[in-house]
Short mmCIF file of C-alpha atoms and ligand atoms in Angstrom, two decimals:
data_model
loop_
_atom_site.label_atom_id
_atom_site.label_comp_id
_atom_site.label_asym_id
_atom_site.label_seq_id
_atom_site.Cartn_x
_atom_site.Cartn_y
_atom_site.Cartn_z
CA UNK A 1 31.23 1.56 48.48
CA UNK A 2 29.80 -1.72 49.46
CA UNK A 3 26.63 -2.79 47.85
CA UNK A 4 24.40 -5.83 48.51
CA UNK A 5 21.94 -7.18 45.93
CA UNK A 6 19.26 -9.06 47.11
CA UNK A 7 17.93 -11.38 44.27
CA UNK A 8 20.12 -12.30 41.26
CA UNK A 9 17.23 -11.51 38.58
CA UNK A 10 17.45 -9.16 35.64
CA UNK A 11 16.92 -6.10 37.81
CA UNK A 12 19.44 -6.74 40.44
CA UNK A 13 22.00 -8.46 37.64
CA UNK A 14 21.39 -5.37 35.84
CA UNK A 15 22.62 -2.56 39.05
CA UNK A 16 25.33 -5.26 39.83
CA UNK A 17 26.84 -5.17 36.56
CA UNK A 18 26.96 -1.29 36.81
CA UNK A 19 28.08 -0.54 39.87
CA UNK A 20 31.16 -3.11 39.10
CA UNK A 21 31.54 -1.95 35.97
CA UNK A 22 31.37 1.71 35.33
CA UNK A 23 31.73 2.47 38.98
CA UNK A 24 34.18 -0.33 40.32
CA UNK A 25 32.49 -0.72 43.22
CA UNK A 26 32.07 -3.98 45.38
CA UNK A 27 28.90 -5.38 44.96
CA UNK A 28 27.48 -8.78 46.99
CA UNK A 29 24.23 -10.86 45.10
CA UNK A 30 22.59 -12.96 47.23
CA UNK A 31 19.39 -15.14 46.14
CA UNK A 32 17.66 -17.27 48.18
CA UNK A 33 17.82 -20.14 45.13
CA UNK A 34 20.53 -22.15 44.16
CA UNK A 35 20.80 -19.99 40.77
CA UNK A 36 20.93 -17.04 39.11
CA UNK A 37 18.36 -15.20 36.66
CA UNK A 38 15.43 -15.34 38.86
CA UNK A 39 12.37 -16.21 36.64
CA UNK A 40 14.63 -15.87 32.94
CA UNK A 41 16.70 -19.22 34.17
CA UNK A 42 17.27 -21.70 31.64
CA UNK A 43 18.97 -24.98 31.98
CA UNK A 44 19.97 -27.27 29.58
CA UNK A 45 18.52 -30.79 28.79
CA UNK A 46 19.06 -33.27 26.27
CA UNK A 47 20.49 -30.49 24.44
CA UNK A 48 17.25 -28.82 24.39
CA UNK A 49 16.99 -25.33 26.76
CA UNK A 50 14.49 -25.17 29.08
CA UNK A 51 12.78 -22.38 30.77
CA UNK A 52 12.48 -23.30 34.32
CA UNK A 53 9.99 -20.93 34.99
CA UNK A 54 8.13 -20.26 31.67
CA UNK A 55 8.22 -19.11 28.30
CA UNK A 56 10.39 -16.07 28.06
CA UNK A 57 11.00 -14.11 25.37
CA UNK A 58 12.67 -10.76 25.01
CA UNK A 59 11.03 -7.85 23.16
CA UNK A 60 11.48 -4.04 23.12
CA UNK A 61 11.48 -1.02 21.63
CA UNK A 62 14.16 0.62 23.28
CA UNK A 63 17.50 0.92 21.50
CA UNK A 64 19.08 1.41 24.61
CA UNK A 65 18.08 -2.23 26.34
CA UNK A 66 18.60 -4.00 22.89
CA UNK A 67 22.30 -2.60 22.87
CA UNK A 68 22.69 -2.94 26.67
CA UNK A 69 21.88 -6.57 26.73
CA UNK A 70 23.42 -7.58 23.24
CA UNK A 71 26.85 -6.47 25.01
CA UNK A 72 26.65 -9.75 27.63
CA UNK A 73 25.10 -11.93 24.62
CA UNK A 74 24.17 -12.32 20.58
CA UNK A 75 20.23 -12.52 20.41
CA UNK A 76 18.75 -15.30 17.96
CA UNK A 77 16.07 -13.88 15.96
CA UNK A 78 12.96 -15.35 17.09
CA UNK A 79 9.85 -14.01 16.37
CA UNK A 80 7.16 -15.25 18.95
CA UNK A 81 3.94 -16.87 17.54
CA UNK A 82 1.30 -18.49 19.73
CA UNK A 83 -2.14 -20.50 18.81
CA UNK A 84 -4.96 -20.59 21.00
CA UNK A 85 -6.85 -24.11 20.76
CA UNK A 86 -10.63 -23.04 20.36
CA UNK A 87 -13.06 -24.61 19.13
CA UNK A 88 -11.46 -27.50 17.64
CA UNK A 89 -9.08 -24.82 16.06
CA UNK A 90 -5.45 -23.82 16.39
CA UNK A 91 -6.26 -19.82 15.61
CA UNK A 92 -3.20 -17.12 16.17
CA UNK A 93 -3.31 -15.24 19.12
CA UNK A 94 -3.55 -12.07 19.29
CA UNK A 95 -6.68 -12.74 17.53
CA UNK A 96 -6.11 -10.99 13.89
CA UNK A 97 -7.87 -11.32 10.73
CA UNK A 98 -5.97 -14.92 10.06
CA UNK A 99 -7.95 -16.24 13.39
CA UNK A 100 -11.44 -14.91 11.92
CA UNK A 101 -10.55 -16.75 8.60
CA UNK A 102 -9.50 -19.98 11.00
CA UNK A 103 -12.36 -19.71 13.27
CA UNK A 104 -15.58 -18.40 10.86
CA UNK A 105 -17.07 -19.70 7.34
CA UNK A 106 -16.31 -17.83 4.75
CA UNK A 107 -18.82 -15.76 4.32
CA UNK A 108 -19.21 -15.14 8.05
CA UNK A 109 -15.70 -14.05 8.34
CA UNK A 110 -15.97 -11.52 5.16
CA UNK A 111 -18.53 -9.41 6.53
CA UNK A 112 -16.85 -9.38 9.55
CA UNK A 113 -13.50 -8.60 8.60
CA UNK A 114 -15.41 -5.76 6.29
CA UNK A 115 -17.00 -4.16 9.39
CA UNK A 116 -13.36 -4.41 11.93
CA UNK A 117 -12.05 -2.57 8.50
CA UNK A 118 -15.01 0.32 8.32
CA UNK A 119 -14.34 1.40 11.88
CA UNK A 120 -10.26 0.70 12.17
CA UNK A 121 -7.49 0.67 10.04
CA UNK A 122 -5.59 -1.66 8.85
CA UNK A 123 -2.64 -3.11 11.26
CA UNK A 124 -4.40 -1.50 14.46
CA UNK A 125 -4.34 -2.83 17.87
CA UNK A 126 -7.78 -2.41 19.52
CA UNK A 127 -8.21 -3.98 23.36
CA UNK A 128 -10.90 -6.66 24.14
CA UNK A 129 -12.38 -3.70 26.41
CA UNK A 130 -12.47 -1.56 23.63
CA UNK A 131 -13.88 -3.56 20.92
CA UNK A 132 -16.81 -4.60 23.43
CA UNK A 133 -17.98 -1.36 23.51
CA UNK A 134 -18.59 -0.94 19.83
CA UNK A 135 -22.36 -2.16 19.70
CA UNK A 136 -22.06 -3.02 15.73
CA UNK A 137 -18.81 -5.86 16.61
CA UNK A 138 -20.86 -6.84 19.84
CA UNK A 139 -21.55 -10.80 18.25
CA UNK A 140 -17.88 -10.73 17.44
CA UNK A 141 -16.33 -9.04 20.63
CA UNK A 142 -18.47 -11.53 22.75
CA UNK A 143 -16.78 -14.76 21.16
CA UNK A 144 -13.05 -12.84 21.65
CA UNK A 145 -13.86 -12.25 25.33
CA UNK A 146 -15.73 -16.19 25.65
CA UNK A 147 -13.27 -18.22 23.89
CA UNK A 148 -9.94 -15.94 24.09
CA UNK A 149 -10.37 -14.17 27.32
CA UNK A 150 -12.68 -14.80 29.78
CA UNK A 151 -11.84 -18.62 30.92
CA UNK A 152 -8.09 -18.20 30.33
CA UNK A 153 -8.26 -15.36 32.95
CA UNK A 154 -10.32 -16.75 35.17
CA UNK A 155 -7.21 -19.97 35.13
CA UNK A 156 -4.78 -17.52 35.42
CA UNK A 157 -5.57 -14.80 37.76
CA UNK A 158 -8.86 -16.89 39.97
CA UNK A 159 -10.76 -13.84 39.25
CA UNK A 160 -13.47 -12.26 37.11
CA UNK A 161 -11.40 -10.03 34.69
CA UNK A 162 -13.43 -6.59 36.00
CA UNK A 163 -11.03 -7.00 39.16
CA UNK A 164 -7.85 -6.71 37.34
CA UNK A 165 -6.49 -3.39 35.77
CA UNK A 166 -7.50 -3.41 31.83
CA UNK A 167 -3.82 -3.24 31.15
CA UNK A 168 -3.77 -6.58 32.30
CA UNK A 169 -5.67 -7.98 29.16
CA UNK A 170 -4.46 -5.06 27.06
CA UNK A 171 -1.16 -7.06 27.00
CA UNK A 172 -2.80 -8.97 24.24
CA UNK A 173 -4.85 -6.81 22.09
CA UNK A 174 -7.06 -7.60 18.76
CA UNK A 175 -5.55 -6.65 15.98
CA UNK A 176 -6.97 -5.73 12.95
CA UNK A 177 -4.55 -7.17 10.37
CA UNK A 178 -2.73 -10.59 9.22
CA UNK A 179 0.57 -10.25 11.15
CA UNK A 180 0.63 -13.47 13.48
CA UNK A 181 3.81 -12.18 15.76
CA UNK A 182 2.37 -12.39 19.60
CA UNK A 183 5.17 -8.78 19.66
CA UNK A 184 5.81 -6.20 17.65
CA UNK A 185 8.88 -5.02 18.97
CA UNK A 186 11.37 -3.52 16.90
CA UNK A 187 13.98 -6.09 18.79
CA UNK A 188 12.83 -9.29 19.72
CA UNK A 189 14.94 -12.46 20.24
CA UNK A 190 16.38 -15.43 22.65
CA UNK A 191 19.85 -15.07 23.81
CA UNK A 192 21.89 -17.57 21.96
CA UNK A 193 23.35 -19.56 24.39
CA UNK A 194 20.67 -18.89 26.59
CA UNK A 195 18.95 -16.32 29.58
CA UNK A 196 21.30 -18.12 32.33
CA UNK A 197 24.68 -17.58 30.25
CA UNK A 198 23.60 -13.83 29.04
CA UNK A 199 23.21 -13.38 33.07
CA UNK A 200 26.23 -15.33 34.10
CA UNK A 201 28.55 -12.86 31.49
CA UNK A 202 26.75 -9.97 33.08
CA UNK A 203 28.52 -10.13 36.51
CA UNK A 204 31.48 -12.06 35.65
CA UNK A 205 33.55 -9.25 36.94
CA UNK A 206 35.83 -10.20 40.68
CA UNK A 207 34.23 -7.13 41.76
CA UNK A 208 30.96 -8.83 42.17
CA UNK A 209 30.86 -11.89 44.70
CA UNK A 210 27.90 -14.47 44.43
CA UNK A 211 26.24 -15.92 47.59
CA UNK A 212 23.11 -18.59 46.47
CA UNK A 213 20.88 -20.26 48.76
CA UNK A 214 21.49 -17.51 50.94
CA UNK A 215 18.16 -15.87 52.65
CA UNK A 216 18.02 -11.90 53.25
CA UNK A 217 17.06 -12.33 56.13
CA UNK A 218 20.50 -14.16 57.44
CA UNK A 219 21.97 -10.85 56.19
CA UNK A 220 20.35 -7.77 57.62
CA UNK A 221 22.76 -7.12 60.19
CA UNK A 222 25.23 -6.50 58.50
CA UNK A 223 26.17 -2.56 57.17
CA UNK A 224 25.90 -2.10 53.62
CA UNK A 225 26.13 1.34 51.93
CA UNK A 226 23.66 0.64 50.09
CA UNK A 227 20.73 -2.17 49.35
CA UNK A 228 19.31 -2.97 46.20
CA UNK A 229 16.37 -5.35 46.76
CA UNK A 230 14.00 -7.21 44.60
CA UNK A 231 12.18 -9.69 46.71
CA UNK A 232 8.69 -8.81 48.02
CA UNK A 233 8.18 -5.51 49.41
CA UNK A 234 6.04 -6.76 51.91
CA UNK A 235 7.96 -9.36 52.79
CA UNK A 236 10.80 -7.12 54.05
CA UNK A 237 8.93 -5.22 56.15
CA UNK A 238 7.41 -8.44 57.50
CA UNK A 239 3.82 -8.47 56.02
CA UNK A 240 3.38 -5.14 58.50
CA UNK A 241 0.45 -4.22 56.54
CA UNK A 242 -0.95 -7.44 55.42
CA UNK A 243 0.30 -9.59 52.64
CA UNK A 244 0.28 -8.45 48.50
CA UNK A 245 -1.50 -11.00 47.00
CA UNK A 246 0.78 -12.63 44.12
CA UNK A 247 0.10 -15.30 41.09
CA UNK A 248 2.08 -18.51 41.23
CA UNK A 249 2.78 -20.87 38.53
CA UNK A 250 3.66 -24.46 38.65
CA UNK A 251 4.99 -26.56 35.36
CA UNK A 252 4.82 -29.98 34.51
CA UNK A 253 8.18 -30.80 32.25
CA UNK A 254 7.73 -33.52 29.90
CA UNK A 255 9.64 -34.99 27.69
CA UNK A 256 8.48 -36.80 24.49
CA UNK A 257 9.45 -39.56 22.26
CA UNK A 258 9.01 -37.63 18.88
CA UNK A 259 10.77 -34.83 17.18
CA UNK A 260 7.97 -32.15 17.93
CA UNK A 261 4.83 -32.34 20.41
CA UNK A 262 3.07 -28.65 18.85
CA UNK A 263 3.25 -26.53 16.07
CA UNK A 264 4.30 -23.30 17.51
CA UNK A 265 6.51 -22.82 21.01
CA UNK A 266 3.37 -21.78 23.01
CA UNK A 267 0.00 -23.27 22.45
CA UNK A 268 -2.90 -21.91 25.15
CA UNK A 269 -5.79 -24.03 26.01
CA UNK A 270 -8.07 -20.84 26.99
CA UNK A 271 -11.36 -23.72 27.56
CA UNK A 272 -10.18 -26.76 27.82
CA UNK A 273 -7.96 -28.08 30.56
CA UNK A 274 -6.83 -26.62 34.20
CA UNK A 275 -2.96 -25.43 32.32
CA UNK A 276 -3.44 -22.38 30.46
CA UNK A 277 -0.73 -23.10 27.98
CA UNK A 278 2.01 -25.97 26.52
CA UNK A 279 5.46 -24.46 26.14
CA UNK A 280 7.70 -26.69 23.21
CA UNK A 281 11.20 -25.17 24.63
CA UNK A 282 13.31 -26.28 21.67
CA UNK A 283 11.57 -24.01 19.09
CA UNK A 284 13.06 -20.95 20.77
CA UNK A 285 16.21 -21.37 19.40
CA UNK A 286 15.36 -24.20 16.80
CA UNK A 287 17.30 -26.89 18.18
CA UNK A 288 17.16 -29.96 16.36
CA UNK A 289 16.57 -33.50 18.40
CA UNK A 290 14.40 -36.35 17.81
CA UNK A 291 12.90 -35.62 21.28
CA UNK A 292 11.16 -32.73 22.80
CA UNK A 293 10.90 -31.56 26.15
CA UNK A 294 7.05 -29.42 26.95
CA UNK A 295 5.89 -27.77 29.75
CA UNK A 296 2.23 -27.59 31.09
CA UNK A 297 1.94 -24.29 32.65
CA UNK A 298 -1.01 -24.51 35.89
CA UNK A 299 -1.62 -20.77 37.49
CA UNK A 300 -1.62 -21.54 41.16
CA UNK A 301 -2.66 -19.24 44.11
CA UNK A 302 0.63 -17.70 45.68
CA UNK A 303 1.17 -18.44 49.36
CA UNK A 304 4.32 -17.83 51.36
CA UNK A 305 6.89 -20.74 50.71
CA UNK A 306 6.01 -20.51 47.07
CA UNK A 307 7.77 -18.90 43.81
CA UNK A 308 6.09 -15.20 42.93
CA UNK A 309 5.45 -14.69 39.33
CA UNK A 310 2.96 -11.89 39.08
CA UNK A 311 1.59 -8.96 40.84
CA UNK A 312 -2.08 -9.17 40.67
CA UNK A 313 -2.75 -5.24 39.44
CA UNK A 314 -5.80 -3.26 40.54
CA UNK A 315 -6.18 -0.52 43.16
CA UNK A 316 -6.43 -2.63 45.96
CA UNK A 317 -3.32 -3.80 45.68
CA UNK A 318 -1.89 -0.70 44.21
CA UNK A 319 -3.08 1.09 47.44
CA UNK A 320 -1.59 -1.69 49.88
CA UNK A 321 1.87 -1.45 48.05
CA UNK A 322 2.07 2.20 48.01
CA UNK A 323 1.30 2.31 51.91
CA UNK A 324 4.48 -0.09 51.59
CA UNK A 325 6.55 1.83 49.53
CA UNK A 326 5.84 5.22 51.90
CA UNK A 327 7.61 3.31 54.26
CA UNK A 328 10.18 2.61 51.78
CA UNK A 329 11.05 5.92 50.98
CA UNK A 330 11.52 6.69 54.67
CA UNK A 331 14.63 3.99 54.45
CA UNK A 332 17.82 6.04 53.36
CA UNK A 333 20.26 3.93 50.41
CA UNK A 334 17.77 0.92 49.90
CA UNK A 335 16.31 0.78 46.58
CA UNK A 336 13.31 -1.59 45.79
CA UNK A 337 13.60 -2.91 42.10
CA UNK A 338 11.82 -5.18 40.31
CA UNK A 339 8.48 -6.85 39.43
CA UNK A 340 8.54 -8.03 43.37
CA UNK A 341 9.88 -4.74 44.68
CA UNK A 342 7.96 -2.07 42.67
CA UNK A 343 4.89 -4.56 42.68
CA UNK A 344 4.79 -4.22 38.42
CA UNK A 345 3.81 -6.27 36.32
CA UNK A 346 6.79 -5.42 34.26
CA UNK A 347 8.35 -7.29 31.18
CA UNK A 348 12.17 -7.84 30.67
CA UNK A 349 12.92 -5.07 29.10
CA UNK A 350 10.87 -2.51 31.43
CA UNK A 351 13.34 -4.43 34.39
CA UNK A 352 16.18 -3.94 32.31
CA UNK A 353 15.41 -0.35 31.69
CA UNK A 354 13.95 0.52 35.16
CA UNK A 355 17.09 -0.57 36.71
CA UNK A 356 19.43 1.41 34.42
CA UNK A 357 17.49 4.37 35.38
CA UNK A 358 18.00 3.85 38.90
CA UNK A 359 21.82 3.55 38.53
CA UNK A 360 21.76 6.80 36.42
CA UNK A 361 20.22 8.18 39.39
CA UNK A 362 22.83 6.71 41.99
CA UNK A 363 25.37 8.13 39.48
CA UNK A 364 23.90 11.64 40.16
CA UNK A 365 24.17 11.45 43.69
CA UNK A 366 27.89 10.73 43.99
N1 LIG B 401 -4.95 -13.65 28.00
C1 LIG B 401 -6.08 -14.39 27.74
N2 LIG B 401 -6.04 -15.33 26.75
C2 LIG B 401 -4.94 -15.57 26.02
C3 LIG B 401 -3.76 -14.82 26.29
C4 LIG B 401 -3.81 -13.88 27.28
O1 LIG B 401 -7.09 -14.21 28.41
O2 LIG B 401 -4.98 -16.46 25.13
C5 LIG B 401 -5.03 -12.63 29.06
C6 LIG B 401 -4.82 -13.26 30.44
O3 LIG B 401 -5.54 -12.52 31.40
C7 LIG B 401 -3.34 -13.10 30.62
C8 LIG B 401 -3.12 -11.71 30.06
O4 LIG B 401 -4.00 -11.68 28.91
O5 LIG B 401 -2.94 -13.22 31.97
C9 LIG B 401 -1.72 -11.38 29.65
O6 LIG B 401 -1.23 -12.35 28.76
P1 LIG B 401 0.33 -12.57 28.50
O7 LIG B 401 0.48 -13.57 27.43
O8 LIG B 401 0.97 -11.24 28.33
O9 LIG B 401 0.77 -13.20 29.90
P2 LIG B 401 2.21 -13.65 30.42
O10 LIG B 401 2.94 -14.23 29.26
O11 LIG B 401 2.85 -12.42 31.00
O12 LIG B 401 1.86 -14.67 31.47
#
């Protein structure tokens, strides 16, 4: 069997690796950069990694993509915390009872903590959309949603947050204790040596041949059994029913004269500023140099030419990609992975997972 791959991120790294692996199969990657990873590439500078295309940091919950990936690389332990500059502050986000005691006088933040505690227990998760419907929090859900949510979204999405799904800001909930970790996954962690080495050990099997810099497009002629893509859905079938709309990002990489620019790895700027968040690379696997290398993260608006980061989820665009993936499914042996492909806003681990699915189900069919 001949496979092609189009895309060398997580999900197409991950079907590569099994096809060559458990199924020896020949498998081709192509990716229209000049590296692998997609959006988890790292590079190396001053001896500081970098994450070319934004903080990433692996979390789950599933013993299965924790095992999976700690076969292709060690995982450091880092627990993710961010701050949130408001108000003159530097309060953890998710907003918890330590951000009340950062952001409130004393007395002010008691009775407030008392009444989150009357109506939820302790170490719940509650969403902004939630909370704002409780009329008794209503002074305290309308400064979450002002100074946490509101202007960060409107940077980051160039919409009112009513036209995005509520899962969107149910990423990041409130929670209702003093644990300042931005996850709670069971496994969380940075692979040691990096995202680009953890990806370059995945296929580093002859079976699997690497073509970068190398557009899809230049390649649809010729027969492959079967196709695993993870571009833009719409984009393969030539924008036929109009474009998805998609979130870009664009970061400024600095470095700095001093040993540390930030207190924490991510700091977001929710009011101030047009970046949404500074990114201090070296904490992520504490590496130790008298300089430091940051990057300003701006949300840009995606046209063609440019780097996709995000789906932008709501039922418009659900409705547009599932007219795309009808048309999909009509196509016999080409699979559509992938936060691009599937049009998800999915994390690591729900590419890592989604993809191992699939090749359980390609296993089936043989
Ligand atoms: N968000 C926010 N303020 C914050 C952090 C997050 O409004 O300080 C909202 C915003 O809409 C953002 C979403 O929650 O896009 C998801 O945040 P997450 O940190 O998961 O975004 P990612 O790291 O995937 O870009």
């Amino acid at each position: 069997m001949r496979n092609l791959v189009v895309g060398a991120g997580i999900s197409g790294l991950v079907l590569a690796e099994r096809l060559a692996n458990q199924l020896n199969e020949e498998v081709l990657i192509i990716d229209r950069r000049d590296h692998i990873g997609g959006n988890l590439y790292d590079y190396e500078s001053e001896g500081i990694l970098v994450h070319k295309y934004g903080a990433h940091i692996f979390h789950t919950n599933s013993y299965r993509v924790w095992e999976y990936l700690n076969s292709f690389s060690r995982f450091y332990p880092y627990m993710h915390e961010v701050k949130a500059f408001i108000n003159g502050h530097f309060a953890p986000i998710p907003f918890n009872l330590n951000s009340l005691a950062i952001l409130f006088p004393k007395s002010l933040y008691k009775k407030l903590e008392r009444q989150l505690l009357k109506l939820y227990p302790y170490e719940s998760k509650v969403s902004i959309l939630e909370l704002s419907k409780v009329r008794e929090l209503k002074f305290l859900s309308d400064f979450i949603y002002q100074n946490v949510f509101y202007h960060y979204t409107l940077k980051q999405w160039q919409c009112q947050p009513e036209e995005l799904d509520a899962s969107v800001m149910s990423r990041v909930p409130v929670c209702i204790g003093k644990d300042n970790r931005y996850f709670k996954d069971i496994f969380q962690g940075i692979p040691i040596d990096g995202y680009t080495k953890m990806c370059e050990k995945m296929i580093d099997n002859p079976l699997i041949k690497l073509l970068l810099n190398q557009d899809f497009k230049n390649m649809s002629d010729i027969g492959y059994d079967r196709v695993f893509y993870s571009g833009g859905i719409d984009e393969y079938f030539d924008y036929c029913y109009g474009e998805l709309p998609y979130r870009s990002l664009e970061f400024d990489i600095r470095k700095f004269a001093k040993e540390y620019f930030q207190t924490n790895s991510v700091v977001n700027y929710p009011n101030n500023y047009d970046f949404t968040r500074i990114i201090e690379y070296k904490y992520f696997l504490d590496q130790k140099n008298p300089q430091t290398i940051v990057g300003f993260e701006y949300p840009r608006n995606y046209q063609r030419g440019m780097e996709r980061f995000y789906p932008v989820p709501n039922d418009k665009n659900r409705k547009l990609y599932e007219r795309y993936l009808k048309k999909a499914k009509q196509l016999k042996d080409v699979y559509f992975v992938g936060r691009l492909g599937e049009y998800q806003y999915y994390d690591i681990d729900q590419a890592v997972l989604k993809a191992l699915d699939l090749f359980e189900v390609i296993l089936k069919r043989k």
